[in-house]
Amino acid sequence: EKGGYDHFMLKEIYEQPKSIKDTMRGRIHLDKGLIALGGIRDYERALANARRIIFVACGTSWHAGLVAEYLFEELTRIPVEVEYASEFRYRNPIIYDDDIVIAISQSGETADTLAALEIAKQKGATTLGICNVVGSTISRVTDAGAYTHAGPEIGVASTKAFTAQVTVATLMALHIAHFKGSINTSQFNRYLFEFQSIPDKVERVLEKAAESKVIAEIYKDATNALFLGRGINFPVALEGALKLKEISYIHAEGYPAAEMKHGPIALIDENMPVFVIANQGPSYKKVVSNIEEVKARSGKVIAIVTEGDKDVKDMADYSFEVPECDELFTPLLTVVPLQLISYHVAVMRGCNVDQPRNLAKSVTVE
Ligand code: F6R
C-alpha cells in the first residue's frame, strides 16, 4: 500500500499536489467568484465580527496555525493568537465570548488540543475545527469546522496534513476577508485564480526532488542544523527543523532569520548547515543580508529560492528553486524541499522514517 514508494512518508510527500487539490475541491468557484466552505457557513458572520481568533494546536499543526496567523491578519485584519494547546489549557486563559477558537489537528484526537477546546467552550467562545480525520473527537466537539481532505496520513512525521491545513486556513482567510470586505472583489478573484494554481506548482517542486537527495548526501552527517525564514516563511523554518530532528535525530532549530544575531549566530561555523527560505518577496533583501552574515562566519547555506534567482544562488552553497507565487501562498511550496531533504537525510542515516523512535502518530495522553 506504499504505492511503489519505499516509505509512507515519501508517498505522502508526493501526494501533496493531489491532497491540496482534494482539499480545494468543491470549495473554489472561479466562475462564480466565491469560496464555499459548507461546514462554517453558519459561522461566517461570527468569524467576520470576531474580536479575536485563537488557534490552538500542537507540533506541526501549531506551525500551520502560525502560517494561518499571517494569512488571517493580512487578509481579514482580525487579531490572531496562536497557542500551544498544552500551555493554553493550564494558563487560565482570557477568552471572550466573541472570540473564535480554532483547533487544528490532523488526528482530531490530540489530548491537549481537545482540552484547550473544552476550556474555550466553557468560557463561551465559538469553537471551530480544522481536522483531517472525519468523525474524530475534535471534529465532533467543535461547533463547526472545515475538514482537510489529505486522506490517511500513516507516516508519523506530518507532511501532507500540514499542507492541507494551510490550504484550509487560506480558504477560510480569503473567504472571510471577502465576506467582510477587507479585500475587494478584484483582489479576491486574483487570489483565487492564483491559489488554484498551487497544486501544479507543488508538482513542479516535486519534479526537482533529485536535488534534495544531492543536498541530503552532503549534509547527512551534520550534528546540528539551523533553519531560518521570515514573515510567513518563519513557521516553515520551524517546520523544517521539526521534520529534520524527528526523523533523522539531527539537532535542528528554526528561527526567524533576524533573531539569529540575538544568539544562534554564536553556533555558526563551517560545520553548521543553515537552511534559509529566501524566496522573492517582501523579506528578500533582509534575508540576503542574513545569508551574508552566515557566510561571513563560514556557515554552509542551503537556500530555498524562487525560480530565476541570482543573488542568493551566487552566495549559497546549494539552492533549491520553487516556482514564483504570491507571498501568502509560498509556504505550500517552500516546505516541500525541506520535507524531501529531511526524508533523504533520515534514510541515508538508516533511521526508521515512518516510525521514528519515541514518537506516536496521535498523542492522546498529555
Ligand atoms: C510532527 C507531528 C506532530 C503532530 C502533533 C499534533 O510531524 O506529526 O507534531 O503535528 O502531534 O497532532 P495532530 O495534528 O493530530 O493534533
CSV table of C-alpha atoms and ligand atoms in Angstrom, one decimal:
chain,number,residue,atom,x,y,z
A,1,GLU,CA,0.0,0.0,0.0
A,2,LYS,CA,3.0,2.3,-0.2
A,3,GLY,CA,2.2,2.6,-3.9
A,4,GLY,CA,5.7,1.7,-5.0
A,5,TYR,CA,7.4,4.2,-2.6
A,6,ASP,CA,9.9,3.0,-0.1
A,7,HIS,CA,8.1,4.7,2.8
A,8,PHE,CA,4.8,6.2,3.6
A,9,MET,CA,6.4,9.5,4.3
A,10,LEU,CA,7.8,9.7,0.7
A,11,LYS,CA,4.4,8.6,-0.7
A,12,GLU,CA,2.7,11.3,1.3
A,13,ILE,CA,5.1,14.0,0.3
A,14,TYR,CA,4.4,13.1,-3.3
A,15,GLU,CA,0.7,13.0,-2.7
A,16,GLN,CA,0.6,16.7,-1.9
A,17,PRO,CA,-0.5,18.1,-5.3
A,18,LYS,CA,-3.4,15.8,-5.0
A,19,SER,CA,-4.2,16.3,-1.3
A,20,ILE,CA,-4.1,20.1,-1.7
A,21,LYS,CA,-6.3,19.8,-4.8
A,22,ASP,CA,-8.7,17.5,-2.9
A,23,THR,CA,-8.8,20.0,0.0
A,24,MET,CA,-9.7,22.8,-2.5
A,25,ARG,CA,-12.2,20.6,-4.5
A,26,GLY,CA,-15.7,21.9,-4.5
A,27,ARG,CA,-14.7,24.9,-2.4
A,28,ILE,CA,-13.1,27.2,-5.0
A,29,HIS,CA,-15.5,28.5,-7.6
A,30,LEU,CA,-13.6,30.7,-10.0
A,31,ASP,CA,-16.6,31.1,-12.3
A,32,LYS,CA,-18.8,32.4,-9.6
A,33,GLY,CA,-16.0,34.2,-7.8
A,34,LEU,CA,-16.6,32.6,-4.5
A,35,ILE,CA,-15.3,30.1,-1.9
A,36,ALA,CA,-17.8,27.6,-0.5
A,37,LEU,CA,-17.0,26.2,3.0
A,38,GLY,CA,-20.2,24.5,3.9
A,39,GLY,CA,-19.0,23.5,7.3
A,40,ILE,CA,-18.6,27.0,8.6
A,41,ARG,CA,-21.5,28.7,6.7
A,42,ASP,CA,-23.4,29.4,9.9
A,43,TYR,CA,-20.3,31.0,11.4
A,44,GLU,CA,-19.2,33.3,8.7
A,45,ARG,CA,-20.7,36.4,10.4
A,46,ALA,CA,-19.2,35.4,13.8
A,47,LEU,CA,-15.8,35.0,12.1
A,48,ALA,CA,-16.0,38.3,10.3
A,49,ASN,CA,-17.1,40.0,13.5
A,50,ALA,CA,-14.7,38.2,15.8
A,51,ARG,CA,-12.8,40.3,18.3
A,52,ARG,CA,-10.0,37.8,18.0
A,53,ILE,CA,-9.2,34.4,16.6
A,54,ILE,CA,-7.2,32.0,18.7
A,55,PHE,CA,-5.6,28.9,17.0
A,56,VAL,CA,-4.8,26.1,19.4
A,57,ALA,CA,-2.7,23.1,18.2
A,58,CYS,CA,0.4,21.0,18.9
A,59,GLY,CA,3.5,20.3,16.8
A,60,THR,CA,3.3,20.6,13.1
A,61,SER,CA,-0.4,21.6,13.4
A,62,TRP,CA,0.8,24.5,15.6
A,63,HIS,CA,3.1,25.5,12.7
A,64,ALA,CA,0.1,25.5,10.4
A,65,GLY,CA,-1.5,27.8,13.0
A,66,LEU,CA,1.4,30.2,12.7
A,67,VAL,CA,1.0,30.3,9.0
A,68,ALA,CA,-2.7,30.9,9.5
A,69,GLU,CA,-1.9,33.9,11.7
A,70,TYR,CA,-0.1,35.6,8.9
A,71,LEU,CA,-2.9,34.8,6.4
A,72,PHE,CA,-5.8,35.9,8.7
A,73,GLU,CA,-4.1,39.1,9.9
A,74,GLU,CA,-3.0,40.1,6.5
A,75,LEU,CA,-6.3,39.3,4.7
A,76,THR,CA,-9.0,39.8,7.3
A,77,ARG,CA,-7.3,42.3,9.7
A,78,ILE,CA,-8.7,40.3,12.7
A,79,PRO,CA,-6.2,39.9,15.5
A,80,VAL,CA,-4.9,36.4,15.8
A,81,GLU,CA,-3.1,34.5,18.5
A,82,VAL,CA,-1.6,31.0,18.1
A,83,GLU,CA,-1.2,28.9,21.2
A,84,TYR,CA,0.4,25.7,22.1
A,85,ALA,CA,-2.7,23.8,23.4
A,86,SER,CA,-0.7,22.4,26.3
A,87,GLU,CA,0.2,25.9,27.5
A,88,PHE,CA,-3.1,27.5,26.8
A,89,ARG,CA,-5.1,24.9,28.8
A,90,TYR,CA,-3.2,25.4,32.0
A,91,ARG,CA,-2.9,29.2,31.9
A,92,ASN,CA,-6.5,30.2,32.9
A,93,PRO,CA,-6.6,31.9,29.5
A,94,ILE,CA,-8.6,35.1,29.0
A,95,ILE,CA,-11.3,34.2,26.5
A,96,TYR,CA,-14.2,36.4,25.5
A,97,ASP,CA,-17.5,35.1,24.1
A,98,ASP,CA,-16.9,36.9,20.8
A,99,ASP,CA,-13.5,35.1,20.4
A,100,ILE,CA,-13.3,32.3,18.0
A,101,VAL,CA,-11.1,29.4,19.0
A,102,ILE,CA,-10.0,27.2,16.1
A,103,ALA,CA,-8.3,23.9,16.8
A,104,ILE,CA,-6.0,22.5,14.1
A,105,SER,CA,-5.4,18.7,14.4
A,106,GLN,CA,-4.7,16.0,11.8
A,107,SER,CA,-5.9,13.2,14.0
A,108,GLY,CA,-8.6,15.1,15.8
A,109,GLU,CA,-7.6,13.2,18.9
A,110,THR,CA,-4.7,15.1,20.5
A,111,ALA,CA,-5.4,15.3,24.2
A,112,ASP,CA,-4.0,18.8,24.8
A,113,THR,CA,-5.8,20.3,21.8
A,114,LEU,CA,-9.1,18.7,22.9
A,115,ALA,CA,-8.6,20.0,26.5
A,116,ALA,CA,-7.9,23.5,25.2
A,117,LEU,CA,-11.1,23.4,23.2
A,118,GLU,CA,-13.1,22.3,26.3
A,119,ILE,CA,-11.9,25.4,28.2
A,120,ALA,CA,-12.7,27.7,25.3
A,121,LYS,CA,-16.2,26.2,25.2
A,122,GLN,CA,-16.7,26.6,29.0
A,123,LYS,CA,-15.8,30.3,28.6
A,124,GLY,CA,-18.4,30.8,25.9
A,125,ALA,CA,-16.2,31.1,22.8
A,126,THR,CA,-17.3,29.7,19.5
A,127,THR,CA,-15.1,26.7,18.6
A,128,LEU,CA,-14.2,25.5,15.1
A,129,GLY,CA,-12.0,22.6,14.0
A,130,ILE,CA,-9.6,22.0,11.1
A,131,CYS,CA,-9.3,18.2,11.2
A,132,ASN,CA,-8.3,15.5,8.8
A,133,VAL,CA,-10.0,12.5,10.4
A,134,VAL,CA,-13.7,12.6,9.8
A,135,GLY,CA,-15.8,11.9,12.9
A,136,SER,CA,-12.8,12.4,15.2
A,137,THR,CA,-13.3,13.7,18.7
A,138,ILE,CA,-12.2,17.3,17.9
A,139,SER,CA,-14.4,17.4,14.9
A,140,ARG,CA,-17.4,16.3,17.0
A,141,VAL,CA,-16.9,18.6,20.0
A,142,THR,CA,-16.4,21.8,18.0
A,143,ASP,CA,-19.4,23.9,16.9
A,144,ALA,CA,-18.4,23.6,13.3
A,145,GLY,CA,-15.3,23.3,11.1
A,146,ALA,CA,-13.8,22.6,7.7
A,147,TYR,CA,-12.0,19.3,7.1
A,148,THR,CA,-8.7,18.8,5.4
A,149,HIS,CA,-9.0,16.2,2.7
A,150,ALA,CA,-5.5,14.9,2.8
A,151,GLY,CA,-6.5,11.2,3.1
A,152,PRO,CA,-5.0,8.9,5.7
A,153,GLU,CA,-1.5,10.0,6.9
A,154,ILE,CA,0.4,7.0,8.0
A,155,GLY,CA,4.0,8.4,8.4
A,156,VAL,CA,4.4,9.7,11.9
A,157,ALA,CA,6.0,12.8,10.5
A,158,SER,CA,3.3,15.0,9.2
A,159,THR,CA,3.6,16.3,5.6
A,160,LYS,CA,0.5,16.3,3.5
A,161,ALA,CA,-1.7,17.0,6.6
A,162,PHE,CA,0.4,20.2,7.1
A,163,THR,CA,-0.1,21.5,3.6
A,164,ALA,CA,-3.8,20.6,3.7
A,165,GLN,CA,-4.2,22.5,7.0
A,166,VAL,CA,-2.5,25.5,5.4
A,167,THR,CA,-4.8,25.1,2.4
A,168,VAL,CA,-8.0,25.2,4.6
A,169,ALA,CA,-6.6,28.2,6.6
A,170,THR,CA,-6.0,30.0,3.3
A,171,LEU,CA,-9.5,29.3,2.0
A,172,MET,CA,-11.0,30.4,5.3
A,173,ALA,CA,-9.0,33.6,5.5
A,174,LEU,CA,-9.7,34.5,1.8
A,175,HIS,CA,-13.4,33.8,2.3
A,176,ILE,CA,-13.8,35.8,5.5
A,177,ALA,CA,-11.8,38.6,4.1
A,178,HIS,CA,-14.1,38.8,1.0
A,179,PHE,CA,-17.2,38.4,3.2
A,180,LYS,CA,-16.2,41.3,5.5
A,181,GLY,CA,-14.8,43.5,2.7
A,182,SER,CA,-11.2,43.7,4.0
A,183,ILE,CA,-10.2,42.7,0.4
A,184,ASN,CA,-12.2,43.8,-2.6
A,185,THR,CA,-13.7,41.5,-5.2
A,186,SER,CA,-10.9,42.0,-7.7
A,187,GLN,CA,-8.3,41.3,-5.1
A,188,PHE,CA,-10.3,38.2,-4.1
A,189,ASN,CA,-10.6,36.9,-7.6
A,190,ARG,CA,-6.9,37.4,-8.3
A,191,TYR,CA,-6.0,35.5,-5.1
A,192,LEU,CA,-8.4,32.7,-6.1
A,193,PHE,CA,-7.0,32.4,-9.5
A,194,GLU,CA,-3.5,32.3,-8.2
A,195,PHE,CA,-4.3,29.9,-5.3
A,196,GLN,CA,-5.9,27.2,-7.6
A,197,SER,CA,-2.6,27.0,-9.5
A,198,ILE,CA,-0.7,25.9,-6.3
A,199,PRO,CA,-1.1,22.1,-6.8
A,200,ASP,CA,0.6,22.4,-10.2
A,201,LYS,CA,3.4,24.4,-8.7
A,202,VAL,CA,3.9,21.8,-5.9
A,203,GLU,CA,4.1,19.2,-8.7
A,204,ARG,CA,6.9,21.3,-10.2
A,205,VAL,CA,8.8,21.3,-6.9
A,206,LEU,CA,8.5,17.6,-6.7
A,207,GLU,CA,9.9,17.3,-10.2
A,208,LYS,CA,13.2,18.6,-8.8
A,209,ALA,CA,13.3,16.1,-6.0
A,210,ALA,CA,16.6,14.6,-7.1
A,211,GLU,CA,18.3,17.8,-6.0
A,212,SER,CA,17.1,17.3,-2.5
A,213,LYS,CA,18.9,14.0,-2.5
A,214,VAL,CA,22.1,15.7,-3.5
A,215,ILE,CA,21.8,18.2,-0.7
A,216,ALA,CA,20.9,15.4,1.8
A,217,GLU,CA,24.0,13.4,0.8
A,218,ILE,CA,26.3,16.4,1.5
A,219,TYR,CA,24.8,17.3,4.9
A,220,LYS,CA,23.7,13.9,6.3
A,221,ASP,CA,26.5,13.7,8.8
A,222,ALA,CA,25.8,17.1,10.4
A,223,THR,CA,25.1,17.1,14.1
A,224,ASN,CA,23.3,20.4,14.1
A,225,ALA,CA,21.3,22.4,11.7
A,226,LEU,CA,19.6,25.8,11.7
A,227,PHE,CA,16.5,26.8,9.7
A,228,LEU,CA,15.8,30.4,9.0
A,229,GLY,CA,12.8,32.2,7.5
A,230,ARG,CA,11.0,35.5,7.8
A,231,GLY,CA,7.4,36.5,7.6
A,232,ILE,CA,5.0,33.8,6.6
A,233,ASN,CA,8.0,31.5,6.0
A,234,PHE,CA,9.2,31.8,9.6
A,235,PRO,CA,6.8,29.0,10.5
A,236,VAL,CA,8.1,27.0,7.6
A,237,ALA,CA,11.6,27.3,9.1
A,238,LEU,CA,10.2,25.8,12.4
A,239,GLU,CA,8.6,23.0,10.4
A,240,GLY,CA,11.8,22.3,8.5
A,241,ALA,CA,13.7,21.9,11.8
A,242,LEU,CA,11.0,19.7,13.3
A,243,LYS,CA,10.9,17.4,10.3
A,244,LEU,CA,14.7,17.0,10.4
A,245,LYS,CA,15.0,16.4,14.1
A,246,GLU,CA,12.1,14.0,14.4
A,247,ILE,CA,13.1,11.6,11.7
A,248,SER,CA,16.9,11.9,11.4
A,249,TYR,CA,17.7,12.8,15.1
A,250,ILE,CA,19.9,15.6,14.0
A,251,HIS,CA,19.5,18.5,16.4
A,252,ALA,CA,17.8,21.3,14.5
A,253,GLU,CA,16.4,24.7,15.4
A,254,GLY,CA,14.2,27.0,13.5
A,255,TYR,CA,14.4,30.8,13.9
A,256,PRO,CA,13.1,34.0,12.5
A,257,ALA,CA,16.1,35.0,10.4
A,258,ALA,CA,16.5,38.3,12.1
A,259,GLU,CA,16.7,36.6,15.5
A,260,MET,CA,19.9,34.9,14.5
A,261,LYS,CA,22.1,37.7,15.7
A,262,HIS,CA,20.5,37.6,19.1
A,263,GLY,CA,22.1,34.3,20.0
A,264,PRO,CA,22.2,31.4,17.5
A,265,ILE,CA,24.8,33.1,15.4
A,266,ALA,CA,27.3,32.0,18.0
A,267,LEU,CA,26.8,28.4,16.8
A,268,ILE,CA,27.7,29.1,13.2
A,269,ASP,CA,30.9,27.6,11.9
A,270,GLU,CA,32.0,25.6,8.9
A,271,ASN,CA,30.2,22.5,10.2
A,272,MET,CA,26.8,24.2,10.5
A,273,PRO,CA,24.3,23.8,7.7
A,274,VAL,CA,21.9,26.7,7.6
A,275,PHE,CA,18.7,26.2,5.6
A,276,VAL,CA,17.3,29.6,4.6
A,277,ILE,CA,14.0,30.3,3.0
A,278,ALA,CA,14.9,33.1,0.6
A,279,ASN,CA,12.1,33.3,-1.9
A,280,GLN,CA,11.4,36.5,-3.8
A,281,GLY,CA,9.0,38.7,-1.7
A,282,PRO,CA,8.9,41.5,0.8
A,283,SER,CA,11.6,39.9,3.0
A,284,TYR,CA,14.0,39.0,0.3
A,285,LYS,CA,16.6,41.8,0.8
A,286,LYS,CA,16.6,41.3,4.5
A,287,VAL,CA,17.1,37.5,4.1
A,288,VAL,CA,20.0,38.2,1.7
A,289,SER,CA,21.8,40.2,4.4
A,290,ASN,CA,21.1,37.3,6.9
A,291,ILE,CA,22.8,35.0,4.4
A,292,GLU,CA,25.8,37.3,4.2
A,293,GLU,CA,26.1,37.1,8.0
A,294,VAL,CA,26.1,33.3,7.9
A,295,LYS,CA,28.6,33.2,5.1
A,296,ALA,CA,30.9,35.7,6.9
A,297,ARG,CA,31.2,33.1,9.6
A,298,SER,CA,31.9,30.2,7.2
A,299,GLY,CA,28.4,28.6,7.7
A,300,LYS,CA,27.0,26.5,4.9
A,301,VAL,CA,23.9,27.9,3.3
A,302,ILE,CA,21.3,25.8,1.6
A,303,ALA,CA,18.7,28.3,0.2
A,304,ILE,CA,15.2,27.8,-1.0
A,305,VAL,CA,14.9,30.4,-3.7
A,306,THR,CA,12.4,31.5,-6.4
A,307,GLU,CA,13.0,30.2,-10.0
A,308,GLY,CA,15.3,32.6,-11.8
A,309,ASP,CA,17.0,33.9,-8.6
A,310,LYS,CA,20.6,35.1,-9.0
A,311,ASP,CA,21.8,36.9,-5.9
A,312,VAL,CA,21.1,34.2,-3.3
A,313,LYS,CA,22.2,31.5,-5.7
A,314,ASP,CA,25.6,33.1,-6.0
A,315,MET,CA,26.1,33.3,-2.3
A,316,ALA,CA,24.6,29.9,-1.2
A,317,ASP,CA,26.4,26.6,-1.2
A,318,TYR,CA,23.3,24.9,-2.6
A,319,SER,CA,20.0,26.2,-3.6
A,320,PHE,CA,16.6,24.7,-4.4
A,321,GLU,CA,14.2,26.5,-6.7
A,322,VAL,CA,10.5,26.8,-6.2
A,323,PRO,CA,8.1,28.5,-8.7
A,324,GLU,CA,7.1,32.1,-8.2
A,325,CYS,CA,3.7,32.7,-6.4
A,326,ASP,CA,2.1,35.3,-4.2
A,327,GLU,CA,3.9,35.6,-0.9
A,328,LEU,CA,0.8,34.4,1.0
A,329,PHE,CA,0.9,31.0,-0.7
A,330,THR,CA,4.6,30.4,-0.6
A,331,PRO,CA,4.6,28.1,2.5
A,332,LEU,CA,2.9,25.4,0.4
A,333,LEU,CA,5.9,25.4,-1.9
A,334,THR,CA,8.8,26.2,0.3
A,335,VAL,CA,8.0,23.5,2.9
A,336,VAL,CA,8.2,20.7,0.2
A,337,PRO,CA,12.0,20.7,-0.4
A,338,LEU,CA,12.6,20.7,3.4
A,339,GLN,CA,10.3,17.7,3.8
A,340,LEU,CA,12.3,15.9,1.0
A,341,ILE,CA,15.7,16.8,2.4
A,342,SER,CA,14.7,15.6,5.9
A,343,TYR,CA,13.4,12.4,4.4
A,344,HIS,CA,16.6,11.6,2.4
A,345,VAL,CA,18.9,12.5,5.3
A,346,ALA,CA,16.9,10.1,7.6
A,347,VAL,CA,17.0,7.3,5.1
A,348,MET,CA,20.8,7.8,4.5
A,349,ARG,CA,21.3,7.7,8.3
A,350,GLY,CA,19.5,4.4,8.4
A,351,CYS,CA,16.6,5.8,10.6
A,352,ASN,CA,13.1,4.4,10.7
A,353,VAL,CA,11.5,7.1,8.7
A,354,ASP,CA,7.8,6.2,9.1
A,355,GLN,CA,8.1,5.3,12.8
A,356,PRO,CA,10.7,7.4,14.5
A,357,ARG,CA,11.8,6.3,18.0
A,358,ASN,CA,9.8,7.6,20.9
A,359,LEU,CA,7.1,9.1,18.7
A,360,ALA,CA,3.4,8.2,18.3
A,361,LYS,CA,1.2,9.3,15.4
A,362,SER,CA,-1.5,10.5,17.7
A,363,VAL,CA,-0.8,11.9,21.2
A,364,THR,CA,-3.9,11.0,23.2
A,365,VAL,CA,-2.3,11.5,26.6
A,366,GLU,CA,-0.9,14.7,27.9
B,1,F6R,C1,5.1,16.2,13.6
B,1,F6R,C2,3.8,15.7,14.0
B,1,F6R,C3,3.3,16.1,15.3
B,1,F6R,C4,1.8,16.4,15.2
B,1,F6R,C5,1.2,16.8,16.6
B,1,F6R,C6,-0.2,17.2,16.5
B,1,F6R,O1,5.5,15.7,12.3
B,1,F6R,O2,3.2,14.9,13.3
B,1,F6R,O3,4.0,17.3,15.8
B,1,F6R,O4,1.6,17.5,14.3
B,1,F6R,O5,1.4,15.7,17.4
B,1,F6R,O6,-1.0,16.1,16.0
B,1,F6R,P1,-2.5,16.4,15.5
B,1,F6R,O7,-2.4,17.3,14.3
B,1,F6R,O8,-3.0,15.0,15.1
B,1,F6R,O9,-3.2,17.1,16.6
